[in-house]
Amino acid sequence: MSMALLGAMLLSCSKELPLPVTLDSQVAERALKQSASVNIGPGERIIGSAMLLPNGRIVTNLHVVQHRTDSVRITLDGANFIPVKLIAKDTQTDLALFQLPPDEYSDLSLPEIADPQAGIPIFAYGAAFGLHQSYLQGYISHPERRLEKDTPHYVQTQGITCPGMSGAPVYTLRGHWVGINRAAYGYSVGTGIGLIIPASTVRAFLDQSGAEN
């Protein structure tokens, strides 16, 4: 089989775009509107990322905020910090849900959920190393990774995980929602291997928490 034919077959197996690619401006704009960074006051040091949801809800990883859930603040622009209120948390899924004040958000809708497949390019805006709305791009390396038997599965990724990216929403290049970035995997943060909480798991958490979609 020729390399040209093999390449054509691989491309035909996916509706997503190959790397490298310039992100569509509308996809980027929608993702930026759903991107936030997390701070635990006092001070202005950004410690993690979060996803904006409909009705001023915000979801992030519980491990980012679990010791100071009463002091969490969110920034949408990297400069102004807004106190938020914890309304739900779940230790098994490592998710926490917060509420913005009514005058601090605009209408949003949840993006279409992606069908994770190995090799699909993905991207995220997050607070990489504390830098608000940093753009990272990578790919799915395994669509359903279980670390232990009878435990929730993750989407394994490459290239979008580093300190500060926990809680960041992850999308395909078409703008479909893959899930929430959770953590790096391995003995070093430099491995590039990461784990995403699937969008379906996040959606179930939101439904159980009574969050409106």
Short mmCIF file of C-alpha atoms in Angstrom, two decimals:
data_model
loop_
_atom_site.label_atom_id
_atom_site.label_comp_id
_atom_site.label_asym_id
_atom_site.label_seq_id
_atom_site.Cartn_x
_atom_site.Cartn_y
_atom_site.Cartn_z
CA MET A 1 0.00 0.00 0.00
CA SER A 2 1.38 3.39 -0.99
CA MET A 3 1.92 6.11 1.63
CA ALA A 4 -0.40 8.42 -0.34
CA LEU A 5 -3.21 5.85 -0.24
CA LEU A 6 -2.63 5.19 3.47
CA GLY A 7 -2.77 8.90 4.20
CA ALA A 8 -6.00 9.27 2.26
CA MET A 9 -7.55 6.38 4.19
CA LEU A 10 -6.54 7.85 7.55
CA LEU A 11 -7.97 11.25 6.67
CA SER A 12 -11.22 9.70 5.52
CA CYS A 13 -11.70 8.04 8.91
CA SER A 14 -12.15 11.33 10.75
CA LYS A 15 -14.27 14.42 10.18
CA GLU A 16 -11.88 16.46 12.34
CA LEU A 17 -8.99 18.53 11.05
CA PRO A 18 -5.36 17.34 11.02
CA LEU A 19 -2.52 19.19 12.76
CA PRO A 20 -1.12 21.76 12.23
CA VAL A 21 -4.03 24.06 11.53
CA THR A 22 -5.14 27.62 12.20
CA LEU A 23 -8.17 27.57 14.47
CA ASP A 24 -11.37 28.98 12.98
CA SER A 25 -12.00 32.43 14.46
CA GLN A 26 -15.61 31.67 15.44
CA VAL A 27 -14.58 28.45 17.20
CA ALA A 28 -11.83 30.34 19.02
CA GLU A 29 -14.21 33.13 20.06
CA ARG A 30 -16.76 30.70 21.50
CA ALA A 31 -14.05 28.84 23.41
CA LEU A 32 -12.62 32.07 24.82
CA LYS A 33 -16.06 33.12 26.08
CA GLN A 34 -16.24 29.89 28.07
CA SER A 35 -12.72 30.17 29.48
CA ALA A 36 -11.95 31.46 32.98
CA SER A 37 -9.09 31.32 35.46
CA VAL A 38 -9.26 30.44 39.15
CA ASN A 39 -7.78 32.35 42.08
CA ILE A 40 -7.95 31.77 45.81
CA GLY A 41 -7.66 35.10 47.61
CA PRO A 42 -6.06 37.10 48.97
CA GLY A 43 -3.67 38.06 46.18
CA GLU A 44 -4.02 37.64 42.44
CA ARG A 45 -2.09 34.44 41.75
CA ILE A 46 -3.93 32.24 39.26
CA ILE A 47 -3.88 28.57 40.26
CA GLY A 48 -6.14 26.85 37.75
CA SER A 49 -8.69 27.04 34.96
CA ALA A 50 -12.47 26.78 34.70
CA MET A 51 -15.33 26.57 32.20
CA LEU A 52 -18.22 29.03 32.05
CA LEU A 53 -21.65 27.44 31.71
CA PRO A 54 -25.19 28.71 31.10
CA ASN A 55 -26.77 30.87 33.82
CA GLY A 56 -23.50 31.99 35.33
CA ARG A 57 -22.39 28.55 36.50
CA ILE A 58 -18.71 27.66 36.49
CA VAL A 59 -17.18 24.19 36.66
CA THR A 60 -13.61 23.32 37.57
CA ASN A 61 -11.69 20.52 39.26
CA LEU A 62 -12.39 20.03 42.94
CA HIS A 63 -8.71 19.42 43.67
CA VAL A 64 -7.92 22.96 42.49
CA VAL A 65 -10.10 24.57 45.17
CA GLN A 66 -11.02 21.90 47.73
CA HIS A 67 -9.14 23.38 50.70
CA ARG A 68 -10.49 26.93 50.23
CA THR A 69 -13.90 26.63 48.57
CA ASP A 70 -15.13 29.69 50.49
CA SER A 71 -12.40 31.94 49.04
CA VAL A 72 -12.59 31.11 45.33
CA ARG A 73 -12.53 33.94 42.81
CA ILE A 74 -12.83 33.79 39.03
CA THR A 75 -11.28 36.07 36.44
CA LEU A 76 -12.63 36.38 32.92
CA ASP A 77 -10.06 38.90 31.70
CA GLY A 78 -6.97 38.01 33.74
CA ALA A 79 -7.16 41.23 35.78
CA ASN A 80 -10.46 41.53 37.64
CA PHE A 81 -11.35 38.84 40.19
CA ILE A 82 -14.97 37.99 41.04
CA PRO A 83 -15.96 36.03 44.19
CA VAL A 84 -18.08 32.96 43.42
CA LYS A 85 -20.21 30.68 45.57
CA LEU A 86 -19.84 26.90 45.76
CA ILE A 87 -23.11 25.14 44.94
CA ALA A 88 -22.04 21.52 44.34
CA LYS A 89 -19.01 19.24 44.45
CA ASP A 90 -18.22 15.59 43.84
CA THR A 91 -15.06 13.88 45.04
CA GLN A 92 -15.40 10.84 42.76
CA THR A 93 -15.43 12.87 39.56
CA ASP A 94 -13.19 15.65 40.96
CA LEU A 95 -15.65 18.36 39.93
CA ALA A 96 -16.86 21.52 41.65
CA LEU A 97 -19.65 23.85 40.54
CA PHE A 98 -19.77 27.56 41.39
CA GLN A 99 -22.16 30.45 40.77
CA LEU A 100 -21.24 33.91 39.49
CA PRO A 101 -23.16 36.98 40.71
CA PRO A 102 -26.11 37.77 38.36
CA ASP A 103 -24.52 40.90 36.90
CA GLU A 104 -21.22 39.23 36.00
CA TYR A 105 -22.14 36.91 33.14
CA SER A 106 -23.76 36.80 29.72
CA ASP A 107 -25.87 34.08 28.11
CA LEU A 108 -23.98 30.98 27.02
CA SER A 109 -24.95 27.53 25.80
CA LEU A 110 -23.22 24.21 26.21
CA PRO A 111 -21.33 23.16 23.06
CA GLU A 112 -22.07 19.95 21.25
CA ILE A 113 -20.38 16.97 22.90
CA ALA A 114 -17.59 15.35 20.88
CA ASP A 115 -17.16 11.67 20.06
CA PRO A 116 -13.57 11.11 21.28
CA GLN A 117 -11.35 9.11 18.94
CA ALA A 118 -7.62 8.48 19.05
CA GLY A 119 -5.70 10.89 16.86
CA ILE A 120 -8.27 13.69 16.80
CA PRO A 121 -6.65 17.12 17.28
CA ILE A 122 -7.86 19.09 20.29
CA PHE A 123 -7.23 22.47 21.90
CA ALA A 124 -7.80 24.31 25.15
CA TYR A 125 -7.61 27.81 26.55
CA GLY A 126 -6.41 27.71 30.14
CA ALA A 127 -4.13 29.22 32.74
CA ALA A 128 -0.93 27.38 31.80
CA PHE A 129 1.63 28.13 34.54
CA GLY A 130 -0.74 30.86 35.75
CA LEU A 131 -0.94 32.64 32.38
CA HIS A 132 -4.60 33.48 31.71
CA GLN A 133 -6.20 32.09 28.53
CA SER A 134 -3.10 30.40 27.13
CA TYR A 135 -3.82 28.44 23.93
CA LEU A 136 -2.56 24.85 23.81
CA GLN A 137 -3.09 22.30 21.06
CA GLY A 138 -2.62 18.53 21.07
CA TYR A 139 -4.51 15.36 20.28
CA ILE A 140 -6.44 12.48 21.84
CA SER A 141 -4.18 9.50 22.42
CA HIS A 142 -6.79 7.15 23.96
CA PRO A 143 -10.56 7.76 24.08
CA GLU A 144 -11.39 5.70 27.18
CA ARG A 145 -8.59 5.23 29.68
CA ARG A 146 -9.40 3.52 33.00
CA LEU A 147 -6.72 3.73 35.67
CA GLU A 148 -8.41 1.11 37.84
CA LYS A 149 -11.17 -1.42 37.33
CA ASP A 150 -14.71 -0.17 38.00
CA THR A 151 -13.66 3.49 38.17
CA PRO A 152 -14.71 6.37 35.91
CA HIS A 153 -12.81 6.54 32.64
CA TYR A 154 -10.88 9.49 31.23
CA VAL A 155 -9.93 10.68 27.78
CA GLN A 156 -6.14 10.41 27.50
CA THR A 157 -4.46 13.31 25.72
CA GLN A 158 -1.09 14.56 24.57
CA GLY A 159 0.13 18.15 24.50
CA ILE A 160 -2.42 20.20 26.47
CA THR A 161 -1.61 19.38 30.10
CA CYS A 162 0.66 21.43 32.35
CA PRO A 163 0.38 23.17 35.75
CA GLY A 164 -2.55 25.60 35.77
CA MET A 165 -4.53 23.79 33.06
CA SER A 166 -6.62 21.74 35.51
CA GLY A 167 -10.26 22.68 34.96
CA ALA A 168 -9.80 23.98 31.41
CA PRO A 169 -12.48 23.00 28.86
CA VAL A 170 -11.11 20.98 25.95
CA TYR A 171 -12.53 21.02 22.42
CA THR A 172 -11.96 19.49 19.03
CA LEU A 173 -10.91 21.90 16.29
CA ARG A 174 -14.55 21.91 15.14
CA GLY A 175 -15.54 23.30 18.53
CA HIS A 176 -17.08 20.11 19.90
CA TRP A 177 -16.64 19.69 23.65
CA VAL A 178 -14.36 16.82 24.72
CA GLY A 179 -14.39 17.46 28.47
CA ILE A 180 -12.56 19.13 31.37
CA ASN A 181 -8.80 18.86 31.75
CA ARG A 182 -7.97 17.11 35.02
CA ALA A 183 -4.30 16.30 35.50
CA ALA A 184 -1.02 15.16 34.02
CA TYR A 185 -0.21 11.46 34.15
CA GLY A 186 3.17 10.02 35.06
CA TYR A 187 6.05 10.90 37.34
CA SER A 188 6.82 14.24 35.72
CA VAL A 189 4.66 17.14 34.54
CA GLY A 190 6.80 17.23 31.40
CA THR A 191 5.50 13.95 29.99
CA GLY A 192 2.76 15.76 28.06
CA ILE A 193 0.32 12.95 28.85
CA GLY A 194 -2.92 14.19 30.36
CA LEU A 195 -6.33 12.98 31.47
CA ILE A 196 -9.64 14.67 30.64
CA ILE A 197 -12.92 14.18 32.48
CA PRO A 198 -15.29 13.34 29.59
CA ALA A 199 -17.96 15.89 28.71
CA SER A 200 -20.63 13.24 29.30
CA THR A 201 -19.40 12.81 32.90
CA VAL A 202 -19.42 16.58 33.44
CA ARG A 203 -22.92 16.81 31.97
CA ALA A 204 -24.15 14.09 34.35
CA PHE A 205 -22.64 15.99 37.30
CA LEU A 206 -24.42 19.17 36.18
CA ASP A 207 -27.73 17.33 35.86
CA GLN A 208 -27.35 15.81 39.33
CA SER A 209 -26.49 19.24 40.72
CA GLY A 210 -29.63 20.77 39.27
CA ALA A 211 -27.67 23.07 36.96
CA GLU A 212 -29.81 24.28 34.08
CA ASN A 213 -28.46 23.69 30.59
#
